[in-house]
Coordinates of C-alpha atoms and ligand atoms in Angstrom, one line a residue:
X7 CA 21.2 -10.7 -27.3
X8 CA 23.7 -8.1 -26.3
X9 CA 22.2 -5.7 -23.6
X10 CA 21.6 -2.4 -25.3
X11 CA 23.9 -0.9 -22.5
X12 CA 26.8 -2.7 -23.6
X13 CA 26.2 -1.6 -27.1
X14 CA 26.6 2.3 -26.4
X15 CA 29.6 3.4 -26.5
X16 CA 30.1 6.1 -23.2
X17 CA 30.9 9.5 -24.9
X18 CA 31.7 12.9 -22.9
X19 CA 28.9 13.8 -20.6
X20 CA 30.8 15.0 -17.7
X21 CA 28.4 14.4 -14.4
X22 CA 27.2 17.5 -13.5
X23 CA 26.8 16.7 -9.8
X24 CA 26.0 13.1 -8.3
X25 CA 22.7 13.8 -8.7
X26 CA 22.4 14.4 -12.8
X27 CA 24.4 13.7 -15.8
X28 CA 23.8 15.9 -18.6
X29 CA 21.9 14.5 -21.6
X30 CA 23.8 13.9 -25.3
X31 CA 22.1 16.3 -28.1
X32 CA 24.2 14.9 -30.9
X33 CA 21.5 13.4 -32.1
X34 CA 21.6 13.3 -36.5
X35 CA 18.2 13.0 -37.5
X36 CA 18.9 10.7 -41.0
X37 CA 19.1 12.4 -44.1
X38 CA 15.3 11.6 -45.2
X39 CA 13.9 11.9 -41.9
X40 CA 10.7 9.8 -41.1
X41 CA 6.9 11.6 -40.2
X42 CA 5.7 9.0 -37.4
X43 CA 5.5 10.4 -34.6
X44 CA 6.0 14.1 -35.2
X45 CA 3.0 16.1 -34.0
X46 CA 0.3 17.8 -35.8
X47 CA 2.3 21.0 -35.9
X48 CA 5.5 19.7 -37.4
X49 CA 3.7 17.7 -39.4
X50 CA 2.2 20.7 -41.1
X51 CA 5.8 22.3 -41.3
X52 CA 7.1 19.3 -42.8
X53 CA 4.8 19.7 -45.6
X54 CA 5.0 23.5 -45.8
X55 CA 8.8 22.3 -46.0
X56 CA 8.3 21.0 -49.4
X57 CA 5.4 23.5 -50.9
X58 CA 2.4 22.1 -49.8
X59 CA -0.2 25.7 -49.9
X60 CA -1.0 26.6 -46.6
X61 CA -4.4 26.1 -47.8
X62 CA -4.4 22.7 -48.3
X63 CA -2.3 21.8 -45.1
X64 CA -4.8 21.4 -42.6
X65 CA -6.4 18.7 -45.3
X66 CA -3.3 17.0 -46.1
X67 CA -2.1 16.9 -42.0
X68 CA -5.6 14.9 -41.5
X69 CA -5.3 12.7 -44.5
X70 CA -1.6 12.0 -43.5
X71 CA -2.9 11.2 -40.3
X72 CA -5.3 8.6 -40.4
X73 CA -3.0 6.3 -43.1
X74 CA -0.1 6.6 -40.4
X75 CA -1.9 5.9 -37.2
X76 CA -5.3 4.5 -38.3
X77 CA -4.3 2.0 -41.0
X78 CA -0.4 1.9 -39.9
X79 CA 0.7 2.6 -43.7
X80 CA 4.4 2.1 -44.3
X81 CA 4.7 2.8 -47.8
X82 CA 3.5 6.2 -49.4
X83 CA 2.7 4.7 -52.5
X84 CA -0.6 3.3 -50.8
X85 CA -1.8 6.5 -49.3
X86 CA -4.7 6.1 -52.0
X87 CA -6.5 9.3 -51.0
X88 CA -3.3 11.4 -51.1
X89 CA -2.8 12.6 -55.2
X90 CA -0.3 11.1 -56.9
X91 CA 2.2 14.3 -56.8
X92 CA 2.2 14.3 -53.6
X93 CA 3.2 11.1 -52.7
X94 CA 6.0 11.4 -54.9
X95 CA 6.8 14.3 -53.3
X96 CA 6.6 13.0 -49.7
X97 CA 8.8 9.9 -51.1
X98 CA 11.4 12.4 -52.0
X99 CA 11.9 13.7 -48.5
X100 CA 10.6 11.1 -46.3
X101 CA 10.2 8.4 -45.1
X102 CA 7.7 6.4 -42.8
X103 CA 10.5 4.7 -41.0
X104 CA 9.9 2.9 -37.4
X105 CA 12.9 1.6 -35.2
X106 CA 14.2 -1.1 -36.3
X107 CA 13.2 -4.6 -34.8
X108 CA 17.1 -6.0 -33.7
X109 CA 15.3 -9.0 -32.0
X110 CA 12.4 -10.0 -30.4
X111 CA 11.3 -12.7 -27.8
X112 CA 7.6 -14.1 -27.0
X113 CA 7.3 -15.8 -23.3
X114 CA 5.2 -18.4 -22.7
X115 CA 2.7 -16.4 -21.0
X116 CA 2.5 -14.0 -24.0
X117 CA 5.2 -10.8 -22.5
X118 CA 7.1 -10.0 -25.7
X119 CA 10.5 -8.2 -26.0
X120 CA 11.4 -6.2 -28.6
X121 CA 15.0 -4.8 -29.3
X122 CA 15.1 -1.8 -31.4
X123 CA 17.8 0.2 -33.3
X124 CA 16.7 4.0 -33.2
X125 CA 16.7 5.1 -36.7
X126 CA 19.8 8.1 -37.6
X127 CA 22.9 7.9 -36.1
X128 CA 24.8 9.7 -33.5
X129 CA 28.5 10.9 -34.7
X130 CA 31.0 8.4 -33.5
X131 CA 28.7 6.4 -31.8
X132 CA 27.1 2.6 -32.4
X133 CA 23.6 2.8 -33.0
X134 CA 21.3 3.3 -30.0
X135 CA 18.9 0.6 -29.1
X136 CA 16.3 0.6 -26.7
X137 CA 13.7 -2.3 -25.4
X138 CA 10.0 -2.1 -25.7
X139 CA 7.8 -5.0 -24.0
X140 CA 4.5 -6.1 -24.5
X141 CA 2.5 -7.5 -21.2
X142 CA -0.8 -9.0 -22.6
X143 CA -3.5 -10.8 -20.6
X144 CA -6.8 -11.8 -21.5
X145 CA -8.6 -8.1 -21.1
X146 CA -5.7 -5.8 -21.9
X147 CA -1.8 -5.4 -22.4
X148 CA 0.3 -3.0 -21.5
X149 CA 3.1 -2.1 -23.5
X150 CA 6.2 -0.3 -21.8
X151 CA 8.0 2.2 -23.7
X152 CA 11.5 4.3 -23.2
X153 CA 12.0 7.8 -23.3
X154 CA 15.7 8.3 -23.3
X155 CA 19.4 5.9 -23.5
X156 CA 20.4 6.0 -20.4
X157 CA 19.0 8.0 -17.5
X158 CA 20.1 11.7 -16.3
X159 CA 19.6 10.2 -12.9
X160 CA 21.4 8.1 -10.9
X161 CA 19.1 6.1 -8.6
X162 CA 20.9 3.5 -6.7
X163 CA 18.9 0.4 -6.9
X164 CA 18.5 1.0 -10.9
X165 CA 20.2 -0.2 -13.6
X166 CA 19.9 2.1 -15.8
X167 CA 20.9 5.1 -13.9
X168 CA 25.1 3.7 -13.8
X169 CA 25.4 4.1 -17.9
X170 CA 27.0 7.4 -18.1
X171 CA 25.5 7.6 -21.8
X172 CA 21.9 9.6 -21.8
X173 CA 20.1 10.6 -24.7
X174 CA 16.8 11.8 -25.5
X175 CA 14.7 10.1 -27.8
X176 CA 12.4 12.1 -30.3
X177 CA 9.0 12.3 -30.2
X178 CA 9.1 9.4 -33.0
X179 CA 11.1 7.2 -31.8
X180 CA 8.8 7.3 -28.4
X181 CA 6.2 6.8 -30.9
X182 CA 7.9 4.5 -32.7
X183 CA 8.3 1.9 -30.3
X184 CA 4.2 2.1 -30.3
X185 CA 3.9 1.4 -33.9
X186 CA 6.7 -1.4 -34.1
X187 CA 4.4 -2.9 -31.4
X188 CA 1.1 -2.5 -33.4
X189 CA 3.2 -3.5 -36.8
X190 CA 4.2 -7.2 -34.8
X191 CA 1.0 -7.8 -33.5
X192 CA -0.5 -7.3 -36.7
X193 CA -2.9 -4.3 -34.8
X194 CA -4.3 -2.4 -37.6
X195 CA -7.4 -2.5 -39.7
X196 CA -5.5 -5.2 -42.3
X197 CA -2.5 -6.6 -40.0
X198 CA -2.8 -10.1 -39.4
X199 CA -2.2 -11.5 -35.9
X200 CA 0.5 -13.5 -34.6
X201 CA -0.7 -16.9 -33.8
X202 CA 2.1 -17.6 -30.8
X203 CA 2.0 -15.7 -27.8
X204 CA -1.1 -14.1 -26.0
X205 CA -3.4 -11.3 -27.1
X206 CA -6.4 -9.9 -25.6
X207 CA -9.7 -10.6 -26.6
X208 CA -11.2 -6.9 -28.1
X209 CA -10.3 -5.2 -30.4
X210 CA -7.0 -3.6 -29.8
X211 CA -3.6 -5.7 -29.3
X212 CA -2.3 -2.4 -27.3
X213 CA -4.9 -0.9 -24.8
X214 CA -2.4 0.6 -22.5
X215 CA 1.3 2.4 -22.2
X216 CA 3.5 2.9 -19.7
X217 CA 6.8 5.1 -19.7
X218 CA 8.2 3.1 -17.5
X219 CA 10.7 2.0 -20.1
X220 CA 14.9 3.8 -19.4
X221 CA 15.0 7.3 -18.5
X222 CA 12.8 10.2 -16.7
X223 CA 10.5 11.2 -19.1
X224 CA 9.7 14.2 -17.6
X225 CA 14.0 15.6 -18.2
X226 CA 12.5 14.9 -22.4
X227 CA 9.6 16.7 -21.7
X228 CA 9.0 18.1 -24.7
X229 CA 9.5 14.8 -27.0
X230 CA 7.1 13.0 -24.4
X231 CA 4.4 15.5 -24.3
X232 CA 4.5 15.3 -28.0
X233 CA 4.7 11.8 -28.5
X234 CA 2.0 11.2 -25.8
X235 CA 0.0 13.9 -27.7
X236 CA 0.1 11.7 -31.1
X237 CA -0.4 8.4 -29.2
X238 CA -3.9 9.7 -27.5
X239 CA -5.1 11.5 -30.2
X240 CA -8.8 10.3 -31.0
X241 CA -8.5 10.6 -34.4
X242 CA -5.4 8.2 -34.9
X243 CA -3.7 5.7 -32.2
X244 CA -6.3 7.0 -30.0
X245 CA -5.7 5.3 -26.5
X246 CA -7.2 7.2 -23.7
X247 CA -4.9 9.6 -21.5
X248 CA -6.8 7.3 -18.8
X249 CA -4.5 4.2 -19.9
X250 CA -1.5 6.0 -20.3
X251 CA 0.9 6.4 -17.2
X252 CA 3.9 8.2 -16.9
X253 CA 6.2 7.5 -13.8
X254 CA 8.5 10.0 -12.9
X255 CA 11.2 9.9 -10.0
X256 CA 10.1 13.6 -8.8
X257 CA 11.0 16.1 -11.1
X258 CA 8.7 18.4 -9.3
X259 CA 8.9 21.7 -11.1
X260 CA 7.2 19.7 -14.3
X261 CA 4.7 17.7 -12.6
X262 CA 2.2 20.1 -12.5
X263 CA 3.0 21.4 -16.0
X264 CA 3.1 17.4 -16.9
X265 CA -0.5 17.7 -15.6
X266 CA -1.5 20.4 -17.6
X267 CA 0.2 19.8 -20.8
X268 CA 0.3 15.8 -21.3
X269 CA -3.2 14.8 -19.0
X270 CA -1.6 11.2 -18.5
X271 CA -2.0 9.2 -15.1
X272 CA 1.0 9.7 -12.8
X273 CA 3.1 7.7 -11.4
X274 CA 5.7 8.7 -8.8
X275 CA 8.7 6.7 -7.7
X276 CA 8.6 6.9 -3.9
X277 CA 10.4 4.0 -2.5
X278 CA 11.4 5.6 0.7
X279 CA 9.5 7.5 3.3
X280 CA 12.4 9.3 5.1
X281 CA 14.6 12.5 3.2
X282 CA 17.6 10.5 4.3
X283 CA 17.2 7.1 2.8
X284 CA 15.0 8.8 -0.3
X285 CA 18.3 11.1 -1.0
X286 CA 20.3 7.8 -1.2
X287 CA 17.9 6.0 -3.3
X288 CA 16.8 8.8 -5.6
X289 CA 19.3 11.4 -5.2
X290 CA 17.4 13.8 -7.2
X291 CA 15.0 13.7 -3.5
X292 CA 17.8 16.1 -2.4
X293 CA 17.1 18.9 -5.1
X294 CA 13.2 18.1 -4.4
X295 CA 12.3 16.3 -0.9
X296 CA 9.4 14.2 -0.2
X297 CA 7.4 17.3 1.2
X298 CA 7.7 19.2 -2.1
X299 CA 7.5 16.1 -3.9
X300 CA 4.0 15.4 -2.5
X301 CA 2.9 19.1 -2.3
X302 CA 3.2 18.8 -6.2
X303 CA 1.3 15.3 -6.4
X304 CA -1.9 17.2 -4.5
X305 CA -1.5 20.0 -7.0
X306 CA -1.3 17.4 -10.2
X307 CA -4.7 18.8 -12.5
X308 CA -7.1 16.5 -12.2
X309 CA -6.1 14.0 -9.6
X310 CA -9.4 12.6 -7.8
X311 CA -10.2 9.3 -6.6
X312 CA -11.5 7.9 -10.1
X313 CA -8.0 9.3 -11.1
X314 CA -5.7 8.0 -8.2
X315 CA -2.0 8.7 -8.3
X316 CA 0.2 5.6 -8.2
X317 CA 2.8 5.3 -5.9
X318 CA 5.6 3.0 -6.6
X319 CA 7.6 1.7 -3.5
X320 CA 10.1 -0.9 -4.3
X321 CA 10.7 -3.4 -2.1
X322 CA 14.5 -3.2 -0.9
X323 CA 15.6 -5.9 1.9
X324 CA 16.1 -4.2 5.1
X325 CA 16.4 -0.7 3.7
X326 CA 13.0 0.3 3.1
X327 CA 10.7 -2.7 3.8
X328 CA 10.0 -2.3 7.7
X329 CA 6.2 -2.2 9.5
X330 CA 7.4 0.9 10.5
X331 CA 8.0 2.3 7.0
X332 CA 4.5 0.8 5.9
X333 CA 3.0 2.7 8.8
X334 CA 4.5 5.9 7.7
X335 CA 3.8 5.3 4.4
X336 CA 0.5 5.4 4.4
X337 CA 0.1 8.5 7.0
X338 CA 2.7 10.0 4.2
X339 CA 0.2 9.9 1.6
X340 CA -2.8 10.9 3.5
X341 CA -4.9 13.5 1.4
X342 CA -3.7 12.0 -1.8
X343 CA -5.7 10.2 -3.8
X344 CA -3.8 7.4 -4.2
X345 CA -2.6 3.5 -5.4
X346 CA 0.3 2.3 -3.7
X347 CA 2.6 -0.3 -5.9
X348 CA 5.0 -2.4 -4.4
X349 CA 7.5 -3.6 -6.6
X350 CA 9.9 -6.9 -5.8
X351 CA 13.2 -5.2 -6.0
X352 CA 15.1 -6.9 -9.6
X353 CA 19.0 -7.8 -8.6
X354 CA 21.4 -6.7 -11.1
X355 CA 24.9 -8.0 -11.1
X356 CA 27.1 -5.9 -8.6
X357 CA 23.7 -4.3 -6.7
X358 CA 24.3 -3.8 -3.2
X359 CA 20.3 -4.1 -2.3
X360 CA 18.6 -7.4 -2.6
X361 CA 14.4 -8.0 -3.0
X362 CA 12.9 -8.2 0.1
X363 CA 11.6 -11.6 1.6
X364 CA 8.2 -12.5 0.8
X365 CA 6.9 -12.3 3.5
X366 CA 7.8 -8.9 4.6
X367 CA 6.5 -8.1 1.4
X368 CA 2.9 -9.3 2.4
X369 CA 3.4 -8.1 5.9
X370 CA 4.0 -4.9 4.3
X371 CA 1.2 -5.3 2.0
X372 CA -1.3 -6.0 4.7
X373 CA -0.3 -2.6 6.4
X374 CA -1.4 -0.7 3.5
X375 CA -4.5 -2.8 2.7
X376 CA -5.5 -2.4 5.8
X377 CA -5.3 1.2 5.8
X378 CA -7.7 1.1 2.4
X379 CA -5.4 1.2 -0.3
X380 CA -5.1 -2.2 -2.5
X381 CA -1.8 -3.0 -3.1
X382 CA -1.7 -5.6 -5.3
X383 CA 2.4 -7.1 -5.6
X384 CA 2.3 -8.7 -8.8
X385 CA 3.0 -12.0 -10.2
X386 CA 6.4 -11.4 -12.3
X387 CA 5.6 -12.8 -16.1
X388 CA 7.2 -13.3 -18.5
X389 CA 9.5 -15.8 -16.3
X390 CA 10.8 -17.8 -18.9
X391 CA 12.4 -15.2 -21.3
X392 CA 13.1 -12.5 -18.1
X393 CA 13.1 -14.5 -15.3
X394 CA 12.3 -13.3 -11.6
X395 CA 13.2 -11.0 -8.6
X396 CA 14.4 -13.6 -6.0
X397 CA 14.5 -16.5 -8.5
X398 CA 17.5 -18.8 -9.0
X399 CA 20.4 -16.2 -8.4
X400 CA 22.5 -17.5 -11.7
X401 CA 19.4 -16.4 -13.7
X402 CA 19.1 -12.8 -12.1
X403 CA 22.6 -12.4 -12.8
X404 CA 22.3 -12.9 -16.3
X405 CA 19.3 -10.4 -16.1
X406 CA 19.9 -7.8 -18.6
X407 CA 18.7 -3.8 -18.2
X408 CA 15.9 -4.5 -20.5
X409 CA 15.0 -7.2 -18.4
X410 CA 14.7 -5.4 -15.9
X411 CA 12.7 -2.9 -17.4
X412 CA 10.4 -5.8 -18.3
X413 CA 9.6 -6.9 -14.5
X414 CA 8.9 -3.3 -13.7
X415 CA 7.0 -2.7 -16.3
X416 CA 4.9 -5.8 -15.1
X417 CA 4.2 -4.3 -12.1
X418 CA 2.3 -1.6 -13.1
X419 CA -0.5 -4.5 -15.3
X420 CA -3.4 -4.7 -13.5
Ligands
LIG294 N1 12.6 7.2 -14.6 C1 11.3 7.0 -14.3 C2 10.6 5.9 -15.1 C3 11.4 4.7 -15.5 S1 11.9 3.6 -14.1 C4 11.1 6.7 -12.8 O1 12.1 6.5 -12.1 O2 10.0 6.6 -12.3 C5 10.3 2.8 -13.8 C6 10.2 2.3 -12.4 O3 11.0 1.1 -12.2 C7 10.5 3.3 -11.3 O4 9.6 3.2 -10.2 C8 11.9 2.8 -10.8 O5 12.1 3.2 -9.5 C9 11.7 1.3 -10.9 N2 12.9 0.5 -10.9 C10 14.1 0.9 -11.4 N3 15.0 -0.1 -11.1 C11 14.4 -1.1 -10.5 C12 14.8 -2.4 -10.1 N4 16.0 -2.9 -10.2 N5 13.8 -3.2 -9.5 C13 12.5 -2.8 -9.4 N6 12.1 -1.6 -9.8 C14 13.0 -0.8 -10.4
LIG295 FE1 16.4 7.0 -14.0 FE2 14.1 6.0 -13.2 FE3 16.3 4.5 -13.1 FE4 16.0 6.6 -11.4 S1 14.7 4.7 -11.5 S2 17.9 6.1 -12.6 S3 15.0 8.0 -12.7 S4 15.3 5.2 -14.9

């Protein structure tokens, strides 16, 4: 598979400064454009869009609804509660479109890869694709979603953050890469399960998300909030704000409103505990430093210890990986109520930084366990189709930025 980086064609956003690019709004929704994953609101102003009364919206929002998130209906024809008209209508304008599945891959241990086209087109431009991946074990799966092409930032130890091209996805194609998930795993009242790969036992093929996927959700704001509005909502997809997670790299004036207006868990990506090596690593630390960054994290609504914030600390050899940095770590985050994550570095070709040893990873560990946090450094999966941080260097040279995603992604499973 071509690495949906290599498939988007770099297009005019002039760096703003070295530490953010400038997102792409040339978005063009297509001509019938599709209802999953627009919110209750514009849902309703689609409708009004095409005469439905104002009386009969709230009705028709809630019937609408439950056949796109409760049964996963893709054709309109077989809303059966919907009258006739209607559907007609809705035909005529609409459509219940998902991304498109480009290819997918199913590991031996059960992790699944999806590649997706995002539906409409952006003038001049190949279509953009993102990766969505499924991390099942036997209790629960995570499933790691995108929130933009491309990153506004550029932190240096990520992939993602060199491709110059950054757009925001809408609310429905964050949502869509939910219900291409649920669609493949056969995850509604009539799907029928795959019989390869690994699902969990209950109910539900997708228990939790993660935007750990490309981009800082919190720079799509909007689209996110929305799409994670849709995705919790009790009366459809309806998976608990508790199993959702958003990780941001410290975009501190939304973290607060993040906790207000979206209620998810939060994750921050920390990785350093010094201004100086945190501004090379996340250069967006030098528009919001670790104090501010933390000051925000205390302030986040609803942060307790039953509701611990996750700190993820990626494990860079001999730049970030000392006792000494462990120490200061965990004095750092003192007050917080807080998980630390430490995440094996992932090598990309032309990286300067390489995953710390293993054992200064469990050396490292054992500093913060012993200071009461667990800090669990997980098993990669997925080996055979993404292969792991420190493995055979001709694999992790062939490891693609969706692959990378992947392992990261893995991280956060418990
Ligand atoms: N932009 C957001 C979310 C996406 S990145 C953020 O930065 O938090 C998700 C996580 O993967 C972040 O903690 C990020 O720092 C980490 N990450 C990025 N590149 C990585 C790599 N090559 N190896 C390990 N973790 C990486
Ligand atoms: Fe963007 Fe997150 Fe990568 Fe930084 S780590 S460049 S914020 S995706």
């Amino acid at each position: 598979m071509t690495p949906a980086s290599d498939l988007a064609l770099p297009v005019a956003p002039a760096a703003e400064s070295a530490i953010e690019k400038t997102a792409l709004e040339c978005y063009v929704a297509p001509a019938k454009p599709s209802l999953v994953g627009l919110s209750r609101a514009a849902l309703a102003e689609a409708l009004r869009g095409v005469g439905v009364a104002d009386n009969q919206i709230k009705m028709r929002v809630q019937q609408l609804w439950h056949w796109l998130y409760v049964r996963g209906t893709q054709d309109f024809g077989a809303m059966t509660s919907v009258s006739k008209h209607l559907r007609l209508l809705l035909a005529q304008h609409f459509t219940l479109a998902r991304p498109a599945v480009v290819a997918e891959q199913v590991s031996a241990d059960g992790t699944r890869k999806w590649l997706l086209q995002l539906p409409g087109e952006v003038e001049g431009e190949r279509p953009h694709l993102v990766e969505c991946v499924y991390i099942p074990d036997s209790e629960r799966a995570t499933l790691c979603v995108s929130s933009q092409v491309g990153c506004t930032l550029n932190c240096s130890f990520c992939h993602t953050g060199t491709q110059r091209l950054v757009r925001n996805l809408t609310s429905g194609e964050i949502v869509g890469q939910v219900m291409v998930a649920r669609d493949r795993l056969g995850d509604w009242p009539d799907g029928v399960r795959p019989t390869d790969g690994l699902i969990p036992s209950g109910d539900r093929a997708v228990t939790n998300i993660v935007m750990m996927g490309m981009g800082e959700p919190l720079y799509n704001f909007e689209a996110v909030r929305d799409a994670l509005g849709v995705v919790t909502d009790g009366d459809g997809i309806g998976i608990s704000r508790r199993r959702v997670t958003l990780s941001t790299s410290g975009v501190v004036p939304l973290i607060v409103r993040a906790g207000e207006e979206i209620g998810v868990m939060l994750a921050i990506s920390l990785h350093a505990v010094r201004d100086e090596l945190r501004d090379e690593l996340v250069p967006l630390n030098r528009k919001y430093p670790i104090r501010t960054l933390l000051e925000a994290c205390r302030n986040y609504p609803g942060a307790s210890n039953a509701r611990r914030i996750t700190f993820e600390y990626v494990m860079l050899k001999g730049v970030n990986d000392s006792i000494e940095d462990a120490k200061a770590l965990v004095r750092l985050l003192k007050g917080i109520p807080a998980k630390i994550n430490l995440i094996p570095f992932n090598p990309w070709p032309g990286t300067r930084y390489e995953c710390s040893d293993w054992e200064q990873i469990e050396k490292f560990s054992e500093v913060v366990f012993n200071a009461g946090y667990a800090s669990p450094v997980r098993t990669p999966r997925g080996r055979d189709i993404l292969a792991a941080c420190g493995q055979l260097k001709s694999e992790t040279e062939k490891l693609s930025a969706r692959e990378r995603m992947a392992l990261r992604a893995m991280a956060m499973t418990e």
